[in-house]
């Protein structure tokens, strides 16, 4: 764990603009992924499930280099993008619903941009031992949409250990936006989360893919109950944790800035 001195030093680096942990290039990459303009291989449908208040779809693809990639779309009824944004950023509350999160702490944070560097240790059910992650993350707001980038970043202040093994290549980013309710009333009372995820856990490719396929729906089903408890707590006026407070510090961009990227040829497809 970092000492107070190291923490303050790291925070100072972010405050003075000396860190390019998460940049506009990361925003542009996430936007291209969300708009199917990243030029990657075709997405192959893996799953389509739903409950009364949530629907979930998942796709996967195998690039020529790097680990398998996954794209998911989850729609939650009767919740705002802002609440969902805070929920996924809130590492303090996450420990109450995400049983794969064994440990988390904030290493650095910037009160100007909202950029954070956090350390996670995650445990896996059957196909892999515990893994450590050093994650850089930041949120942009474009109109009513939120672009939330989280990715593995280097961190010399936290020494590597043999166990848990550190995952250097990790990308898990999402776009959160209001969408119409499935009730068909034309109201934007639902919220869609489009997630893109890949990581190299240091295990054989096929074992990693099997673990994802077998554990995907079970992991997804645990999210909504946590979200609904979080929703009730926030409605009752529960105080914000520091990570949730940081989730509300967003870099605002004009939607026209992202639309200007639309000249990129759409070479990515989805197989329905």
mmCIF file of C-alpha atoms in Angstrom, residues 4-265:
data_model
loop_
_atom_site.group_PDB
_atom_site.id
_atom_site.type_symbol
_atom_site.label_atom_id
_atom_site.label_comp_id
_atom_site.label_asym_id
_atom_site.label_seq_id
_atom_site.Cartn_x
_atom_site.Cartn_y
_atom_site.Cartn_z
ATOM 1 C CA UNK A 4 0.788 9.207 2.395
ATOM 2 C CA UNK A 5 3.884 10.845 0.915
ATOM 3 C CA UNK A 6 3.769 8.757 -2.231
ATOM 4 C CA UNK A 7 0.058 9.345 -2.601
ATOM 5 C CA UNK A 8 0.444 13.118 -2.369
ATOM 6 C CA UNK A 9 3.350 13.104 -4.808
ATOM 7 C CA UNK A 10 1.399 11.090 -7.346
ATOM 8 C CA UNK A 11 -1.639 13.309 -6.972
ATOM 9 C CA UNK A 12 0.563 16.365 -7.491
ATOM 10 C CA UNK A 13 1.819 14.952 -10.797
ATOM 11 C CA UNK A 14 -1.739 14.634 -12.097
ATOM 12 C CA UNK A 15 -2.678 18.095 -10.832
ATOM 13 C CA UNK A 16 0.188 19.746 -12.702
ATOM 14 C CA UNK A 17 -0.600 18.067 -15.987
ATOM 15 C CA UNK A 18 2.494 15.871 -15.910
ATOM 16 C CA UNK A 19 0.482 12.721 -16.483
ATOM 17 C CA UNK A 20 -1.088 11.644 -19.745
ATOM 18 C CA UNK A 21 -2.631 8.560 -18.171
ATOM 19 C CA UNK A 22 -5.887 8.803 -20.149
ATOM 20 C CA UNK A 23 -6.068 11.207 -23.104
ATOM 21 C CA UNK A 24 -8.352 12.445 -25.870
ATOM 22 C CA UNK A 25 -6.945 9.668 -28.064
ATOM 23 C CA UNK A 26 -8.545 7.186 -25.677
ATOM 24 C CA UNK A 27 -11.862 9.025 -26.010
ATOM 25 C CA UNK A 28 -11.638 8.910 -29.799
ATOM 26 C CA UNK A 29 -10.824 5.190 -29.750
ATOM 27 C CA UNK A 30 -13.808 4.434 -27.508
ATOM 28 C CA UNK A 31 -16.088 6.542 -29.715
ATOM 29 C CA UNK A 32 -14.960 4.607 -32.794
ATOM 30 C CA UNK A 33 -15.642 1.327 -31.008
ATOM 31 C CA UNK A 34 -19.114 2.475 -29.951
ATOM 32 C CA UNK A 35 -19.936 3.696 -33.469
ATOM 33 C CA UNK A 36 -18.538 0.557 -35.177
ATOM 34 C CA UNK A 37 -15.838 2.580 -36.940
ATOM 35 C CA UNK A 38 -12.713 1.074 -35.418
ATOM 36 C CA UNK A 39 -11.830 -1.065 -38.439
ATOM 37 C CA UNK A 40 -11.693 -4.288 -36.443
ATOM 38 C CA UNK A 41 -12.965 -7.782 -37.309
ATOM 39 C CA UNK A 42 -16.667 -8.653 -37.404
ATOM 40 C CA UNK A 43 -18.394 -8.998 -34.030
ATOM 41 C CA UNK A 44 -19.982 -12.448 -33.572
ATOM 42 C CA UNK A 45 -23.119 -12.747 -31.420
ATOM 43 C CA UNK A 46 -22.547 -14.773 -28.238
ATOM 44 C CA UNK A 47 -25.540 -14.165 -26.003
ATOM 45 C CA UNK A 48 -28.975 -12.520 -25.796
ATOM 46 C CA UNK A 49 -30.690 -12.626 -22.392
ATOM 47 C CA UNK A 50 -33.173 -10.471 -20.541
ATOM 48 C CA UNK A 51 -35.145 -10.028 -17.334
ATOM 49 C CA UNK A 52 -38.154 -7.796 -16.637
ATOM 50 C CA UNK A 53 -35.972 -4.755 -15.997
ATOM 51 C CA UNK A 54 -32.761 -5.520 -17.895
ATOM 52 C CA UNK A 55 -31.694 -6.799 -21.320
ATOM 53 C CA UNK A 56 -28.221 -8.034 -22.238
ATOM 54 C CA UNK A 57 -26.461 -8.852 -25.491
ATOM 55 C CA UNK A 58 -22.841 -9.903 -25.998
ATOM 56 C CA UNK A 59 -20.538 -10.254 -28.992
ATOM 57 C CA UNK A 60 -16.952 -11.429 -29.353
ATOM 58 C CA UNK A 61 -14.191 -11.293 -31.933
ATOM 59 C CA UNK A 62 -10.633 -12.583 -32.352
ATOM 60 C CA UNK A 63 -8.196 -9.991 -33.707
ATOM 61 C CA UNK A 64 -5.044 -11.200 -35.464
ATOM 62 C CA UNK A 65 -2.955 -9.897 -32.581
ATOM 63 C CA UNK A 66 -3.816 -9.475 -28.926
ATOM 64 C CA UNK A 67 -6.393 -11.178 -26.703
ATOM 65 C CA UNK A 68 -10.037 -11.912 -27.614
ATOM 66 C CA UNK A 69 -12.278 -8.844 -27.511
ATOM 67 C CA UNK A 70 -15.817 -8.540 -26.179
ATOM 68 C CA UNK A 71 -18.618 -6.060 -26.765
ATOM 69 C CA UNK A 72 -21.784 -5.999 -24.658
ATOM 70 C CA UNK A 73 -24.952 -3.922 -24.563
ATOM 71 C CA UNK A 74 -26.934 -3.819 -21.334
ATOM 72 C CA UNK A 75 -30.149 -1.804 -21.000
ATOM 73 C CA UNK A 76 -31.489 -1.017 -17.524
ATOM 74 C CA UNK A 77 -35.016 0.309 -17.079
ATOM 75 C CA UNK A 78 -35.865 3.327 -14.906
ATOM 76 C CA UNK A 79 -32.373 4.595 -14.171
ATOM 77 C CA UNK A 80 -30.406 7.645 -15.311
ATOM 78 C CA UNK A 81 -27.021 7.612 -17.062
ATOM 79 C CA UNK A 82 -25.622 9.716 -14.224
ATOM 80 C CA UNK A 83 -26.520 7.137 -11.582
ATOM 81 C CA UNK A 84 -25.099 4.293 -13.679
ATOM 82 C CA UNK A 85 -21.919 6.333 -14.233
ATOM 83 C CA UNK A 86 -21.458 6.798 -10.488
ATOM 84 C CA UNK A 87 -22.349 3.162 -9.758
ATOM 85 C CA UNK A 88 -19.652 1.671 -11.965
ATOM 86 C CA UNK A 89 -17.020 4.151 -10.689
ATOM 87 C CA UNK A 90 -17.858 3.608 -7.009
ATOM 88 C CA UNK A 91 -15.212 1.138 -5.826
ATOM 89 C CA UNK A 92 -16.392 1.478 -2.224
ATOM 90 C CA UNK A 93 -19.898 0.280 -3.054
ATOM 91 C CA UNK A 94 -18.628 -2.194 -5.661
ATOM 92 C CA UNK A 95 -17.219 -4.355 -2.893
ATOM 93 C CA UNK A 96 -20.814 -4.955 -1.750
ATOM 94 C CA UNK A 97 -22.011 -6.523 -5.008
ATOM 95 C CA UNK A 98 -18.916 -7.564 -6.998
ATOM 96 C CA UNK A 99 -17.608 -10.691 -5.266
ATOM 97 C CA UNK A 100 -14.671 -10.826 -7.692
ATOM 98 C CA UNK A 101 -13.207 -7.596 -6.285
ATOM 99 C CA UNK A 102 -10.932 -8.634 -3.423
ATOM 100 C CA UNK A 103 -9.223 -5.266 -2.879
ATOM 101 C CA UNK A 104 -9.218 -1.728 -4.257
ATOM 102 C CA UNK A 105 -7.512 1.546 -3.442
ATOM 103 C CA UNK A 106 -7.000 4.901 -5.137
ATOM 104 C CA UNK A 107 -3.363 5.665 -5.990
ATOM 105 C CA UNK A 108 -3.771 9.018 -7.770
ATOM 106 C CA UNK A 109 -6.567 11.418 -8.617
ATOM 107 C CA UNK A 110 -6.946 14.758 -10.359
ATOM 108 C CA UNK A 111 -9.697 17.082 -9.092
ATOM 109 C CA UNK A 112 -9.591 19.025 -12.379
ATOM 110 C CA UNK A 113 -10.108 16.283 -14.977
ATOM 111 C CA UNK A 114 -11.439 13.520 -12.728
ATOM 112 C CA UNK A 115 -8.629 11.226 -13.879
ATOM 113 C CA UNK A 116 -7.884 8.447 -11.404
ATOM 114 C CA UNK A 117 -5.337 5.667 -11.053
ATOM 115 C CA UNK A 118 -6.618 2.792 -8.942
ATOM 116 C CA UNK A 119 -5.293 -0.577 -7.856
ATOM 117 C CA UNK A 120 -7.558 -3.609 -7.956
ATOM 118 C CA UNK A 121 -7.038 -7.222 -7.005
ATOM 119 C CA UNK A 122 -9.596 -9.528 -8.558
ATOM 120 C CA UNK A 123 -10.307 -13.157 -7.791
ATOM 121 C CA UNK A 124 -11.634 -15.572 -10.387
ATOM 122 C CA UNK A 125 -13.958 -18.521 -9.848
ATOM 123 C CA UNK A 126 -12.243 -21.487 -11.456
ATOM 124 C CA UNK A 127 -9.948 -20.864 -14.409
ATOM 125 C CA UNK A 128 -7.382 -18.432 -13.028
ATOM 126 C CA UNK A 129 -5.684 -17.327 -9.800
ATOM 127 C CA UNK A 130 -5.964 -13.788 -8.403
ATOM 128 C CA UNK A 131 -4.816 -10.938 -10.630
ATOM 129 C CA UNK A 132 -3.665 -7.379 -9.867
ATOM 130 C CA UNK A 133 -4.653 -4.392 -12.013
ATOM 131 C CA UNK A 134 -3.314 -0.830 -12.065
ATOM 132 C CA UNK A 135 -6.082 1.065 -13.863
ATOM 133 C CA UNK A 136 -6.147 4.579 -15.277
ATOM 134 C CA UNK A 137 -9.640 5.973 -15.781
ATOM 135 C CA UNK A 138 -11.417 9.143 -16.885
ATOM 136 C CA UNK A 139 -14.902 10.198 -18.030
ATOM 137 C CA UNK A 140 -15.956 12.490 -20.876
ATOM 138 C CA UNK A 141 -19.464 13.860 -21.385
ATOM 139 C CA UNK A 142 -20.785 14.572 -24.889
ATOM 140 C CA UNK A 143 -24.367 15.818 -24.821
ATOM 141 C CA UNK A 144 -26.293 13.228 -22.796
ATOM 142 C CA UNK A 145 -23.717 10.464 -23.350
ATOM 143 C CA UNK A 146 -20.843 9.504 -21.074
ATOM 144 C CA UNK A 147 -17.630 7.923 -22.363
ATOM 145 C CA UNK A 148 -15.863 6.111 -19.527
ATOM 146 C CA UNK A 149 -12.330 4.918 -20.280
ATOM 147 C CA UNK A 150 -10.537 2.450 -18.015
ATOM 148 C CA UNK A 151 -7.313 0.731 -19.023
ATOM 149 C CA UNK A 152 -4.149 -0.767 -17.606
ATOM 150 C CA UNK A 153 -1.388 1.784 -17.006
ATOM 151 C CA UNK A 154 2.222 1.539 -15.767
ATOM 152 C CA UNK A 155 2.880 2.433 -12.142
ATOM 153 C CA UNK A 156 6.424 2.361 -10.785
ATOM 154 C CA UNK A 157 5.337 3.317 -7.270
ATOM 155 C CA UNK A 158 3.613 -0.041 -6.712
ATOM 156 C CA UNK A 159 6.189 -2.859 -6.840
ATOM 157 C CA UNK A 160 5.339 -6.000 -8.779
ATOM 158 C CA UNK A 161 4.845 -9.206 -6.841
ATOM 159 C CA UNK A 162 4.904 -12.823 -7.901
ATOM 160 C CA UNK A 163 1.368 -13.203 -6.572
ATOM 161 C CA UNK A 164 -1.046 -11.838 -7.471
ATOM 162 C CA UNK A 165 0.226 -11.527 -11.036
ATOM 163 C CA UNK A 166 -0.200 -8.054 -12.553
ATOM 164 C CA UNK A 167 -2.264 -7.740 -15.748
ATOM 165 C CA UNK A 168 -0.593 -5.068 -17.878
ATOM 166 C CA UNK A 169 -2.790 -5.315 -20.970
ATOM 167 C CA UNK A 170 -6.321 -4.560 -19.871
ATOM 168 C CA UNK A 171 -9.003 -2.443 -21.543
ATOM 169 C CA UNK A 172 -12.521 -2.106 -20.159
ATOM 170 C CA UNK A 173 -14.380 1.003 -21.320
ATOM 171 C CA UNK A 174 -18.001 1.882 -21.858
ATOM 172 C CA UNK A 175 -20.460 4.379 -23.277
ATOM 173 C CA UNK A 176 -23.489 5.191 -21.121
ATOM 174 C CA UNK A 177 -26.498 6.841 -22.756
ATOM 175 C CA UNK A 178 -30.253 7.284 -22.296
ATOM 176 C CA UNK A 179 -32.468 5.105 -24.495
ATOM 177 C CA UNK A 180 -36.177 4.465 -24.921
ATOM 178 C CA UNK A 181 -37.903 2.183 -22.474
ATOM 179 C CA UNK A 182 -38.911 -1.277 -23.669
ATOM 180 C CA UNK A 183 -42.415 -0.366 -22.526
ATOM 181 C CA UNK A 184 -42.843 1.379 -25.855
ATOM 182 C CA UNK A 185 -43.968 4.716 -24.429
ATOM 183 C CA UNK A 186 -41.283 6.666 -26.288
ATOM 184 C CA UNK A 187 -39.748 7.945 -23.055
ATOM 185 C CA UNK A 188 -35.973 7.962 -22.520
ATOM 186 C CA UNK A 189 -36.294 6.361 -19.091
ATOM 187 C CA UNK A 190 -33.896 3.476 -19.739
ATOM 188 C CA UNK A 191 -30.108 3.529 -19.853
ATOM 189 C CA UNK A 192 -27.807 1.585 -22.182
ATOM 190 C CA UNK A 193 -24.259 0.613 -21.247
ATOM 191 C CA UNK A 194 -22.109 -0.419 -24.227
ATOM 192 C CA UNK A 195 -18.997 -2.118 -22.867
ATOM 193 C CA UNK A 196 -15.778 -3.062 -24.658
ATOM 194 C CA UNK A 197 -13.402 -5.378 -22.835
ATOM 195 C CA UNK A 198 -10.201 -7.296 -23.436
ATOM 196 C CA UNK A 199 -7.270 -8.340 -21.288
ATOM 197 C CA UNK A 200 -4.237 -10.620 -21.328
ATOM 198 C CA UNK A 201 -4.348 -12.583 -18.088
ATOM 199 C CA UNK A 202 -1.333 -14.698 -18.946
ATOM 200 C CA UNK A 203 -3.279 -17.933 -19.406
ATOM 201 C CA UNK A 204 -3.905 -19.965 -22.584
ATOM 202 C CA UNK A 205 -6.231 -18.182 -25.000
ATOM 203 C CA UNK A 206 -8.830 -20.956 -25.210
ATOM 204 C CA UNK A 207 -9.015 -21.324 -21.423
ATOM 205 C CA UNK A 208 -9.611 -17.581 -21.093
ATOM 206 C CA UNK A 209 -12.360 -17.717 -23.733
ATOM 207 C CA UNK A 210 -14.007 -20.691 -22.003
ATOM 208 C CA UNK A 211 -13.946 -18.892 -18.670
ATOM 209 C CA UNK A 212 -15.598 -15.831 -20.197
ATOM 210 C CA UNK A 213 -18.304 -17.865 -21.934
ATOM 211 C CA UNK A 214 -19.164 -19.899 -18.854
ATOM 212 C CA UNK A 215 -19.031 -17.035 -16.380
ATOM 213 C CA UNK A 216 -20.508 -14.181 -18.431
ATOM 214 C CA UNK A 217 -24.222 -14.382 -17.628
ATOM 215 C CA UNK A 218 -23.647 -15.272 -13.980
ATOM 216 C CA UNK A 219 -21.481 -12.185 -13.537
ATOM 217 C CA UNK A 220 -23.914 -9.931 -15.410
ATOM 218 C CA UNK A 221 -26.885 -11.047 -13.299
ATOM 219 C CA UNK A 222 -25.140 -9.821 -10.149
ATOM 220 C CA UNK A 223 -24.847 -6.264 -11.423
ATOM 221 C CA UNK A 224 -28.494 -5.191 -11.507
ATOM 222 C CA UNK A 225 -29.364 -6.117 -7.887
ATOM 223 C CA UNK A 226 -26.377 -4.033 -6.808
ATOM 224 C CA UNK A 227 -27.482 -1.177 -9.058
ATOM 225 C CA UNK A 228 -31.000 -1.172 -7.584
ATOM 226 C CA UNK A 229 -29.683 -1.083 -4.006
ATOM 227 C CA UNK A 230 -27.365 1.760 -5.014
ATOM 228 C CA UNK A 231 -30.307 3.556 -6.625
ATOM 229 C CA UNK A 232 -32.323 3.346 -3.391
ATOM 230 C CA UNK A 233 -29.417 4.486 -1.249
ATOM 231 C CA UNK A 234 -28.773 7.504 -3.441
ATOM 232 C CA UNK A 235 -32.486 8.359 -3.464
ATOM 233 C CA UNK A 236 -32.431 8.321 0.340
ATOM 234 C CA UNK A 237 -29.640 10.898 0.377
ATOM 235 C CA UNK A 238 -26.731 8.600 1.225
ATOM 236 C CA UNK A 239 -23.386 10.453 1.080
ATOM 237 C CA UNK A 240 -21.117 9.992 -1.935
ATOM 238 C CA UNK A 241 -17.945 7.964 -1.629
ATOM 239 C CA UNK A 242 -14.774 9.597 -2.956
ATOM 240 C CA UNK A 243 -14.758 7.460 -6.157
ATOM 241 C CA UNK A 244 -18.403 8.370 -6.830
ATOM 242 C CA UNK A 245 -17.575 12.034 -6.272
ATOM 243 C CA UNK A 246 -14.733 11.714 -8.792
ATOM 244 C CA UNK A 247 -17.156 10.152 -11.295
ATOM 245 C CA UNK A 248 -18.973 13.480 -11.388
ATOM 246 C CA UNK A 249 -15.863 15.365 -12.561
ATOM 247 C CA UNK A 250 -16.166 14.960 -16.320
ATOM 248 C CA UNK A 251 -14.430 16.530 -19.296
ATOM 249 C CA UNK A 252 -17.174 18.015 -21.469
ATOM 250 C CA UNK A 253 -16.798 17.764 -25.241
ATOM 251 C CA UNK A 254 -19.084 19.130 -27.941
ATOM 252 C CA UNK A 255 -20.870 16.251 -29.722
ATOM 253 C CA UNK A 256 -19.821 17.903 -32.999
ATOM 254 C CA UNK A 257 -16.205 17.114 -32.088
ATOM 255 C CA UNK A 258 -17.055 13.414 -32.103
ATOM 256 C CA UNK A 259 -19.243 13.696 -35.196
ATOM 257 C CA UNK A 260 -16.215 15.127 -37.003
ATOM 258 C CA UNK A 261 -14.619 11.706 -36.605
ATOM 259 C CA UNK A 262 -17.359 10.114 -38.724
ATOM 260 C CA UNK A 263 -15.263 10.431 -41.857
ATOM 261 C CA UNK A 264 -13.430 7.301 -40.751
ATOM 262 C CA UNK A 265 -14.442 4.386 -42.976
#
